[in-house]
XYZ file of C-alpha atoms in Angstrom:
661
model
C -4.646 -5.766 -30.730
C -7.599 -3.764 -31.776
C -8.111 0.643 -31.448
C -10.904 0.637 -29.864
C -11.602 4.762 -28.671
C -9.544 7.460 -28.989
C -10.435 10.237 -26.810
C -8.800 13.658 -26.826
C -9.156 16.592 -25.165
C -7.742 19.862 -25.807
C -5.450 18.364 -27.478
C -4.083 20.485 -30.184
C -6.913 21.527 -32.664
C -9.083 19.656 -30.726
C -11.256 21.791 -28.026
C -13.544 19.961 -25.249
C -13.721 16.127 -25.237
C -13.896 14.753 -29.073
C -14.605 10.850 -28.551
C -13.619 8.637 -32.267
C -14.993 5.101 -31.691
C -12.187 3.107 -34.034
C -14.108 -0.725 -33.691
C -13.638 -2.690 -36.796
C -17.161 -4.533 -37.426
C -17.288 -7.988 -37.831
C -20.356 -8.909 -38.117
C -21.665 -11.300 -41.157
C -18.700 -9.263 -42.782
C -15.450 -7.431 -41.615
C -15.090 -3.753 -42.115
C -11.883 -3.258 -40.775
C -11.076 -0.114 -42.736
C -12.331 3.522 -40.413
C -12.059 6.296 -43.037
C -10.948 9.793 -41.418
C -11.119 12.789 -44.051
C -9.652 16.547 -43.038
C -8.221 18.955 -45.121
C -4.171 20.071 -44.833
C -3.951 21.359 -41.769
C -7.143 20.270 -39.886
C -5.620 17.837 -37.448
C -5.013 14.740 -39.426
C -1.881 13.996 -38.063
C -2.052 14.968 -34.545
C -4.251 11.997 -34.341
C -1.518 9.692 -35.533
C 0.843 11.863 -32.814
C -2.366 11.500 -30.633
C -1.906 7.577 -30.971
C 1.548 7.251 -30.916
C 2.173 9.878 -27.229
C -0.786 7.368 -25.161
C 1.033 4.259 -26.281
C 5.085 6.008 -25.682
C 4.460 8.578 -24.156
C 8.304 10.323 -24.614
C 9.012 8.269 -26.039
C 6.977 8.380 -29.155
C 8.670 10.081 -32.636
C 5.355 13.053 -32.959
C 5.785 14.821 -35.835
C 5.396 18.393 -34.052
C 8.410 17.082 -31.661
C 11.446 17.824 -33.146
C 14.051 18.983 -31.280
C 11.945 20.133 -27.642
C 12.247 18.276 -24.797
C 9.023 16.698 -24.123
C 8.179 19.492 -21.360
C 7.655 21.683 -23.649
C 6.179 19.018 -26.613
C 3.264 18.924 -23.729
C 3.210 22.711 -23.736
C 2.782 23.330 -27.160
C 0.103 20.662 -27.865
C -2.715 22.163 -25.155
C -4.667 24.275 -27.212
C -4.324 28.310 -26.691
C -8.308 28.360 -25.475
C -8.216 25.667 -23.395
C -10.277 27.166 -19.517
C -7.634 27.325 -16.726
C -9.730 24.638 -14.786
C -9.352 21.602 -17.017
C -6.129 19.716 -18.934
C -5.613 18.276 -22.290
C -5.962 14.245 -22.520
C -5.824 11.530 -24.625
C -7.290 7.714 -24.110
C -6.520 5.481 -26.263
C -8.289 2.018 -25.720
C -7.353 -1.200 -27.509
C -8.198 -4.690 -26.890
C -5.623 -7.484 -26.403
C -5.387 -11.024 -26.118
C -4.533 -12.419 -22.399
C -3.979 -15.716 -21.223
C -6.189 -16.667 -23.993
C -9.063 -14.809 -23.018
C -9.551 -11.181 -24.504
C -8.579 -8.097 -22.363
C -9.543 -4.046 -22.583
C -6.878 -1.637 -21.902
C -7.452 2.115 -22.161
C -4.534 4.052 -21.332
C -5.416 7.941 -19.761
C -2.168 10.989 -20.232
C -2.986 14.345 -18.755
C -1.279 16.578 -18.128
C -1.553 20.707 -17.506
C -0.363 23.448 -19.496
C 2.814 23.599 -17.600
C 3.460 20.092 -16.474
C 4.806 19.735 -13.109
C 8.046 17.689 -13.604
C 8.232 18.092 -17.033
C 6.280 15.073 -18.253
C 2.493 13.456 -17.840
C 0.330 11.468 -15.558
C -0.345 8.243 -17.077
C -2.891 6.041 -15.766
C -3.634 2.043 -17.311
C -7.637 0.542 -16.834
C -8.153 -3.012 -17.394
C -11.148 -3.543 -18.518
C -12.117 -0.645 -17.783
C -12.362 -1.064 -13.872
C -9.789 0.235 -11.860
C -6.927 2.273 -11.913
C -3.858 -1.220 -12.201
C -1.026 0.826 -10.849
C 1.684 -2.290 -11.240
C 0.675 -1.859 -15.256
C 1.460 1.344 -15.205
C 4.509 1.388 -13.583
C 6.012 -1.638 -15.640
C 3.349 0.346 -18.987
C 7.021 0.683 -20.832
C 8.257 -3.185 -20.898
C 5.097 -4.062 -21.477
C 4.202 -1.973 -24.406
C 7.143 -2.545 -26.067
C 6.499 -6.254 -25.829
C 2.941 -6.164 -27.325
C 3.914 -3.125 -30.346
C 7.964 -2.242 -29.687
C 8.293 0.967 -30.270
C 11.728 0.068 -33.349
C 8.386 -1.635 -35.558
C 5.413 1.238 -34.861
C 6.389 3.060 -38.100
C 5.907 -0.429 -40.052
C 2.138 0.173 -38.707
C 1.940 3.470 -37.909
C 2.674 5.541 -41.509
C 2.442 7.639 -42.782
C 2.462 9.089 -47.288
C 5.513 11.262 -46.473
C 7.486 8.512 -44.995
C 6.157 6.187 -48.339
C 7.484 8.613 -50.303
C 10.464 8.735 -48.621
C 10.810 5.364 -49.010
C 10.187 5.081 -52.305
C 12.849 7.694 -54.033
C 15.623 6.069 -51.783
C 18.011 3.389 -53.148
C 18.473 2.366 -49.712
C 16.105 2.970 -47.043
C 16.714 4.851 -43.979
C 18.103 4.223 -41.264
C 15.388 4.136 -38.961
C 13.397 1.396 -41.520
C 16.224 -0.044 -41.101
C 16.452 -0.674 -37.856
C 12.965 -1.789 -37.626
C 13.082 -4.459 -40.663
C 15.512 -6.142 -37.933
C 13.937 -5.382 -35.103
C 10.567 -7.442 -36.918
C 12.742 -9.751 -38.459
C 15.040 -10.967 -35.277
C 18.127 -9.711 -36.230
C 19.744 -7.531 -34.355
C 19.725 -10.513 -31.390
C 22.518 -12.418 -33.028
C 24.547 -8.071 -32.929
C 23.356 -7.554 -30.049
C 24.790 -11.209 -28.516
C 27.672 -10.455 -30.267
C 28.150 -7.416 -28.348
C 27.567 -8.815 -25.154
C 30.145 -11.110 -26.231
C 32.404 -8.124 -26.886
C 31.772 -7.089 -22.930
C 32.028 -10.446 -21.523
C 35.876 -10.753 -22.809
C 36.620 -7.045 -21.799
C 35.410 -8.030 -17.568
C 37.066 -11.728 -17.900
C 40.530 -10.558 -19.031
C 40.789 -7.228 -16.111
C 39.306 -10.338 -14.211
C 43.225 -12.184 -15.042
C 44.893 -8.945 -14.812
C 44.009 -8.476 -10.984
C 43.758 -11.540 -10.246
C 45.912 -12.028 -6.894
C 49.055 -14.893 -6.155
C 47.690 -17.987 -5.099
C 48.884 -19.186 -2.033
C 50.144 -23.117 -2.132
C 47.660 -25.318 -1.430
C 50.101 -27.825 0.959
C 50.754 -24.232 2.956
C 47.630 -24.418 3.438
C 46.366 -28.127 4.380
C 48.795 -27.963 6.598
C 47.656 -24.951 8.422
C 43.837 -26.648 8.466
C 45.633 -30.033 10.309
C 47.379 -27.491 12.748
C 44.088 -25.592 13.413
C 41.900 -29.200 13.716
C 44.904 -30.932 16.445
C 44.393 -27.739 18.713
C 40.647 -27.607 18.058
C 39.858 -31.579 19.613
C 42.468 -30.520 22.694
C 40.410 -27.256 23.364
C 37.486 -29.251 23.019
C 39.099 -31.978 25.521
C 39.517 -28.984 28.018
C 36.518 -27.192 27.612
C 34.878 -31.227 28.771
C 37.072 -31.571 32.477
C 36.373 -27.431 33.282
C 32.939 -28.456 32.620
C 32.847 -31.143 35.603
C 34.935 -28.724 37.533
C 31.939 -25.890 37.060
C 29.175 -29.282 38.184
C 31.445 -30.272 40.969
C 31.397 -26.353 42.088
C 28.056 -26.109 41.453
C 26.640 -28.997 43.770
C 28.595 -27.155 46.681
C 26.627 -24.186 46.094
C 23.594 -24.927 46.140
C 24.259 -27.767 49.112
C 26.152 -24.043 51.354
C 22.716 -22.796 50.384
C 20.775 -25.215 51.626
C 22.367 -25.878 54.896
C 22.543 -21.711 54.746
C 18.562 -21.994 54.824
C 18.068 -24.589 57.073
C 20.031 -23.502 60.331
C 18.519 -20.289 60.005
C 21.465 -17.694 58.184
C 19.160 -16.146 56.183
C 16.913 -15.123 58.980
C 20.129 -13.838 61.721
C 21.058 -11.917 57.625
C 17.860 -10.584 57.969
C 17.230 -10.470 62.042
C 17.692 -6.371 61.668
C 14.880 -5.970 58.792
C 12.796 -8.425 60.720
C 13.282 -6.518 64.280
C 12.429 -2.863 62.694
C 9.559 -4.009 60.974
C 8.811 -5.687 64.460
C 8.622 -2.103 66.229
C 7.065 -0.655 63.261
C 3.555 -2.972 63.655
C 4.672 -2.338 67.010
C 3.977 1.387 67.234
C 1.289 0.734 64.144
C -0.466 -1.732 67.253
C -0.672 0.897 70.062
C -1.231 3.780 67.022
C -4.784 1.032 67.113
C -5.101 0.482 70.979
C -5.337 4.810 71.178
C -7.836 5.006 68.583
C -10.097 2.822 70.378
C -9.601 4.194 73.400
C -10.344 7.972 72.092
C -13.865 6.227 70.916
C -14.485 4.358 74.261
C -13.899 8.011 75.322
C -16.304 9.800 73.186
C -20.110 8.941 72.651
C -18.778 4.836 71.631
C -20.550 3.734 74.730
C -23.794 5.105 74.636
C -23.852 1.796 71.589
C -24.758 0.158 74.724
C -27.916 1.912 75.438
C -28.827 3.036 71.915
C -32.995 1.030 73.202
C -33.619 3.586 75.806
C -31.542 6.514 73.696
C -34.771 5.183 71.275
C -36.929 5.482 74.102
C -36.294 8.454 74.600
C -36.187 10.406 71.746
C -39.706 8.865 71.113
C -40.644 10.828 74.786
C -39.409 13.940 73.137
C -41.280 13.693 69.957
C -44.491 12.685 71.829
C -44.028 16.102 74.420
C -43.696 18.505 71.820
C -46.222 17.579 70.004
C -48.793 17.827 72.752
C -47.138 20.888 73.374
C -48.080 22.018 69.602
C -51.905 21.305 70.125
C -51.503 23.267 73.356
C -50.042 26.751 71.384
C -52.865 25.780 68.651
C -56.024 25.755 71.451
C -55.387 28.783 72.621
C -54.343 30.496 68.520
C -58.275 29.221 68.080
C -59.763 29.759 71.831
C -58.611 33.792 71.183
C -59.817 33.649 67.191
C -63.471 32.185 68.204
C -62.944 34.982 70.049
C -62.272 37.439 67.647
C -65.229 36.049 65.357
C -67.644 35.840 67.227
C -67.421 39.832 68.505
C -67.254 40.414 64.179
C -70.162 38.200 64.083
C -72.397 40.209 66.710
C -72.247 43.157 65.171
C -73.338 42.077 62.137
C -76.812 42.331 64.085
C -77.645 38.342 63.344
C -80.797 36.536 64.833
C -79.626 35.261 68.154
C -80.230 32.072 66.775
C -78.287 31.759 64.329
C -75.734 33.298 66.448
C -76.562 30.481 69.558
C -75.858 28.109 66.461
C -72.314 29.269 65.847
C -71.320 29.713 69.240
C -72.725 25.986 69.703
C -70.435 24.506 66.825
C -66.996 26.618 67.622
C -67.139 25.323 71.182
C -68.271 21.883 70.663
C -64.956 21.690 68.720
C -62.848 23.759 71.179
C -64.104 20.774 73.467
C -62.724 18.455 71.312
C -59.324 19.301 71.199
C -59.416 20.599 75.617
C -60.405 16.451 75.938
C -57.499 15.113 73.579
C -54.888 17.471 75.859
C -56.440 16.862 78.772
C -55.945 12.559 78.338
C -52.080 12.854 77.513
C -50.149 11.810 80.379
C -48.118 14.980 82.146
C -44.499 15.895 80.194
C -41.554 14.939 82.806
C -38.781 14.661 79.634
C -39.190 18.210 78.741
C -36.872 18.373 75.513
C -36.282 21.583 73.665
C -36.756 21.273 69.570
C -32.380 21.149 68.891
C -31.910 18.237 71.818
C -34.507 16.219 69.951
C -32.779 17.139 66.582
C -29.104 16.000 67.947
C -30.691 13.180 69.447
C -32.150 11.175 66.105
C -28.610 12.500 64.534
C -26.589 10.765 67.416
C -28.888 7.405 66.835
C -28.930 7.610 62.666
C -25.457 8.253 62.289
C -23.524 8.523 65.182
C -23.675 5.346 65.827
C -23.083 3.649 62.746
C -20.244 5.637 62.128
C -18.773 4.479 65.537
C -19.841 0.982 65.430
C -17.696 1.435 62.373
C -14.431 2.845 63.006
C -14.411 0.865 65.953
C -14.766 -2.456 64.655
C -11.988 -1.624 61.537
C -10.030 -0.325 64.588
C -9.375 -3.633 66.553
C -9.352 -5.838 62.887
C -6.868 -3.559 62.448
C -4.929 -4.805 65.372
C -5.925 -7.926 65.429
C -3.900 -7.890 62.431
C -0.759 -6.201 63.200
C -0.296 -8.520 66.624
C -0.867 -11.163 64.365
C 2.414 -10.318 62.078
C 3.862 -9.469 65.777
C 3.871 -13.369 66.793
C 4.935 -14.187 63.641
C 7.993 -12.262 63.290
C 8.896 -13.592 67.322
C 8.877 -16.936 66.067
C 11.126 -16.111 62.601
C 13.937 -14.155 64.971
C 13.429 -16.407 68.125
C 14.548 -19.360 65.049
C 17.633 -17.508 63.623
C 21.369 -19.126 63.782
C 23.951 -16.976 66.728
C 25.952 -14.569 65.151
C 29.006 -17.678 65.712
C 27.410 -20.012 63.519
C 26.294 -17.271 60.890
C 29.136 -16.134 60.216
C 30.161 -20.612 59.279
C 27.349 -20.759 57.452
C 27.875 -17.320 55.725
C 31.524 -18.218 55.327
C 30.799 -21.564 53.459
C 28.716 -19.876 51.019
C 31.216 -17.205 50.164
C 33.593 -19.891 49.341
C 30.996 -21.812 47.078
C 30.825 -18.166 45.301
C 33.929 -18.222 44.275
C 34.758 -21.015 43.584
C 31.398 -21.669 40.793
C 32.691 -17.968 39.485
C 36.606 -19.423 39.064
C 35.156 -22.621 36.857
C 32.460 -19.797 35.018
C 35.129 -18.106 33.741
C 38.143 -20.870 33.422
C 35.589 -22.856 30.758
C 33.554 -19.491 29.012
C 37.759 -19.254 28.086
C 38.100 -22.285 27.332
C 34.639 -22.186 25.070
C 36.085 -18.822 23.430
C 38.983 -20.482 22.224
C 37.161 -23.750 20.753
C 34.811 -21.088 19.577
C 37.846 -18.453 17.594
C 39.458 -22.076 16.460
C 36.457 -22.909 14.533
C 35.951 -19.646 13.087
C 40.247 -20.145 12.000
C 39.485 -23.371 10.464
C 36.364 -22.222 8.895
C 38.404 -19.676 7.113
C 41.573 -21.905 6.704
C 38.474 -24.236 4.821
C 36.876 -21.681 2.589
C 40.729 -20.147 1.540
C 41.297 -24.217 0.388
C 38.064 -23.535 -1.334
C 38.585 -20.311 -3.113
C 41.974 -21.684 -3.692
C 40.330 -24.496 -5.680
C 37.317 -21.962 -7.120
C 40.043 -18.957 -7.831
C 42.181 -21.911 -9.811
C 39.427 -22.774 -12.002
C 37.889 -19.731 -12.499
C 41.066 -18.157 -13.945
C 41.106 -21.316 -16.588
C 37.300 -20.446 -17.172
C 37.957 -17.246 -18.019
C 40.938 -18.357 -20.357
C 39.328 -20.390 -21.812
C 36.287 -17.967 -22.382
C 38.511 -15.588 -23.553
C 39.772 -18.571 -26.015
C 36.355 -19.455 -26.925
C 34.202 -15.653 -27.874
C 36.090 -15.939 -30.987
C 34.296 -18.808 -32.261
C 31.428 -18.254 -30.690
C 30.963 -14.566 -32.511
C 32.261 -16.199 -36.603
C 29.199 -19.140 -35.581
C 27.348 -15.800 -34.877
C 28.331 -14.206 -37.847
C 27.512 -17.138 -39.510
C 24.082 -18.049 -37.967
C 22.908 -14.295 -39.102
C 24.029 -14.893 -42.620
C 22.124 -17.789 -42.755
C 19.163 -16.532 -40.849
C 19.693 -12.951 -42.687
C 18.970 -15.208 -46.196
C 16.386 -17.367 -44.704
C 13.961 -14.179 -43.365
C 15.312 -12.248 -46.281
C 13.976 -15.647 -49.016
C 10.367 -15.427 -47.016
C 10.102 -11.818 -47.375
C 11.162 -11.188 -50.847
C 8.489 -13.511 -51.607
C 6.029 -11.675 -49.832
C 6.593 -8.218 -51.166
C 6.620 -9.742 -54.518
C 3.410 -11.508 -54.123
C 1.800 -7.939 -52.631
C 3.772 -5.576 -55.063
C 2.495 -7.234 -57.793
C -1.133 -7.842 -55.947
C -1.836 -3.473 -56.107
C 0.088 -3.384 -59.596
C -2.443 -3.173 -62.261
C 1.072 -4.328 -64.901
C 0.993 -7.888 -63.170
C 3.829 -8.526 -65.963
C 6.572 -5.621 -65.958
C 7.810 -7.718 -61.971
C 8.462 -11.505 -62.204
C 10.341 -10.829 -58.595
C 11.867 -8.735 -55.669
C 14.782 -9.325 -54.237
C 16.684 -7.256 -51.138
C 20.079 -6.547 -49.959
C 21.402 -8.391 -46.999
C 23.550 -5.809 -46.033
C 21.785 -2.464 -46.576
C 18.251 -4.062 -47.401
C 17.256 -2.491 -50.547
C 15.410 -3.097 -53.202
C 15.590 -5.268 -57.030
C 13.601 -5.589 -59.453
C 13.537 -8.271 -62.107
C 11.126 -8.773 -65.104
C 10.126 -12.203 -65.999
C 13.264 -12.910 -68.119
C 15.073 -12.231 -64.555
C 16.345 -9.183 -66.046
C 16.848 -6.514 -63.867
C 14.381 -3.245 -64.483
C 16.117 -0.045 -62.769
C 14.327 1.656 -60.603
C 14.282 5.241 -63.009
C 11.879 3.408 -65.130
C 9.155 3.168 -62.688
C 7.101 6.050 -62.198
C 6.195 7.694 -58.641
C 2.709 5.819 -58.594
C 4.857 2.687 -59.123
C 7.453 3.246 -56.615
C 5.677 4.334 -53.773
C 2.905 1.671 -54.254
C 6.860 -0.362 -53.995
C 6.944 0.926 -50.968
C 3.581 -0.039 -49.926
C 4.185 -3.092 -50.709
C 7.732 -3.477 -48.816
C 5.882 -2.380 -45.817
C 2.588 -4.513 -45.958
C 5.348 -7.654 -47.331
C 7.623 -6.782 -43.816
C 3.956 -6.559 -41.353
C 2.502 -10.683 -43.583
C 6.258 -11.852 -42.645
C 6.314 -10.975 -38.513
C 3.244 -12.097 -38.122
C 2.241 -9.534 -35.603
C -2.061 -9.021 -35.725
C -1.852 -4.917 -35.403
C -3.583 -2.266 -36.914
C -2.238 -0.539 -39.551
C -2.922 3.310 -39.362
C -2.241 5.301 -42.804
C -2.176 9.466 -42.999
C -3.095 10.501 -46.637
C -2.080 7.251 -48.553
C -2.862 8.104 -52.073
C -0.333 11.036 -52.446
C 0.810 10.738 -56.428
C -1.301 7.843 -57.640
C -2.502 8.304 -60.990
C -6.531 6.576 -60.593
C -5.727 2.898 -62.071
C -2.734 2.568 -58.861
C -5.163 3.939 -56.915
C -7.706 2.026 -57.765
C -6.022 -1.227 -56.898
C -4.373 0.676 -53.521
C -8.779 0.998 -52.812
C -9.811 -2.002 -53.611
C -6.684 -4.899 -52.786
C -4.454 -2.486 -50.267
C -7.022 -1.239 -47.295
C -9.350 -4.271 -47.464
C -6.544 -7.309 -45.839
C -3.860 -4.527 -44.612
C -4.147 -5.491 -41.346
C -7.595 -6.536 -39.329
C -8.384 -2.486 -38.713
C -7.220 -0.267 -41.035
C -7.069 3.482 -39.646
C -7.143 5.597 -43.042
C -6.567 9.295 -42.737
C -7.582 11.234 -46.313
C -8.027 14.718 -47.822
C -10.661 15.057 -49.890
C -7.764 14.232 -52.968
C -6.722 11.605 -51.878
C -9.663 9.002 -50.707
C -11.841 10.682 -53.520
C -15.809 10.518 -54.015
C -15.424 7.766 -56.181
C -12.764 5.860 -53.795
C -14.889 6.262 -50.557
C -17.834 5.465 -52.515
C -16.322 2.337 -53.872
C -14.944 1.183 -50.217
C -18.406 1.663 -49.523
C -19.522 -0.575 -52.048
C -16.932 -3.393 -50.860
C -18.916 -3.588 -47.929
C -15.824 -2.534 -46.121
C -16.160 0.316 -44.154
C -16.877 -0.057 -40.199
C -17.193 4.524 -39.511
C -16.466 7.916 -40.833
C -15.873 10.880 -39.552
C -14.928 14.365 -40.654
C -12.175 16.534 -39.203
C -14.071 19.811 -39.142
C -11.592 23.063 -39.827
C -12.948 26.797 -37.963
C -10.216 28.976 -39.589
C -11.689 31.810 -37.548
C -11.012 29.829 -34.530
C -8.513 27.717 -35.098
C -10.178 24.709 -33.693
C -11.041 20.879 -35.012
C -14.204 19.446 -34.543
C -14.716 15.554 -35.066
C -19.047 14.480 -37.059
C -19.689 11.005 -37.916
C -19.540 11.050 -42.222
C -17.268 11.880 -44.659
C -16.755 14.668 -47.418
C -19.337 12.666 -49.417
């Protein structure tokens, strides 16, 4: 696991969006350290809380939470100068190995100043792409498999925790629980507790077990039910044959009823009513044809003659229009000539005008004289009516007549068919006999069906009873087996728990022996007086540490300086991380408190570059000072440096590149 980036927005003293690159550099030389400097109260511990909060949410063990509810803690964590339209937000991007390939996960948590429902909103982005809602819903289970909350304090710790661990003779319960979880020692205790729960449950089952019937009684009842089922099955077969015969007689009676006209006789009234209806409709069609014949329809027979009359009437109308036009022109010419005469024109010009007008009028007179004398003398309104009749009336009359003729023809066909059906109907006496035969056949089939269904239901009831008896027989055997199994389990649990106790003791010895070697090696590596310690022993019950010199004599803890005790605590945490085998980042807040210059140098040169593949140091200017920072740079161990600049007037912190020096 590698932390890649931490983003803070309106969280604690950090106003606005602050981005910290946490990626260690692994080019030619591995540079695992991210050095972050800041004065006390400047936001170093807030960075550690942000990492915990991003990973664990409401379960995070943040330094400023105390006894606050998660809702109150989130409200308190929002920067007091946050604009009303913005939210507090934390993002932590890290890389893990999934399915043998690196995957980048970005955990995003954001909330308002007064969180709804008392919680934040969680989102998980995979490889910086679309959010993975399924992973967000199961995030607590996922992070527990990756970095369990119980062991997180062994990788994300501060100087106060190291100080407490150094001063106490016995590690605090939080550290003891983390040690047990890290070494896998809590599994046996959890299994032993689960066995106690199992024993309690089995005892309750035995106490509430009902009295069982005898095996012989159940088997006897089962044999009786089987005999009854066999008899009922034979009865069903016999009744099935009776039903088949009754259905065959019913079919024959129905066919005879149809063949001999019984169905038609039963429908006589309906057929006669239908015939009367069709006869009425036919008479209405004939009446409509008579009305057409009494109207304009006969004129369709002389439509050519009517066309000629129309043509003659239009011709006479045009002749009349020409005569009217002639009279109008003669009168106009007369007025025109009088007017011209008053103009005193030359007589020669006046003669030419008169000649032209006379010639035009003479041509019109000739056309009128060549026409026949009118004999039809039709009015314009009569011509329009004749034209309308020829264009629309004739077609309408023809369509209506054709429609009614087709309707009448179809009705006569239907009436003829109904006459033939009525003629084939059986006589009333024969119809009654046929109807009685069908009724008797139907009654016989109904009785046979009822008898067959009752017998079938009896078979189904017996089958269910047999299945229930068989289950009772099986349950009898299972209950006996279960009772004996429960008794055997209760008797065996004590032996299993004794074995688990022995297993835990041996596992603890094995794990702690390896841990003792690692802690001793780490402590000697960090201690400048390497001849002081030969072995570090760990108590199997309390996990307290004991130191032995090269002669095998115990070294009292009070003989160690405060700095040596702190180095011992760091060696203990370092050894735990190495034994656990988890490739996890290490984050240390105030790492060099209470150490003299010699111990600081060993810690700077030997622990920080080797504590993990990624080490995040949160330090004041008095811990990782100028000398220590320059030494880490000389060792080429620093990947990034940041300084937390705190403005006392605004009480805001800004992250800038670089360190104090």
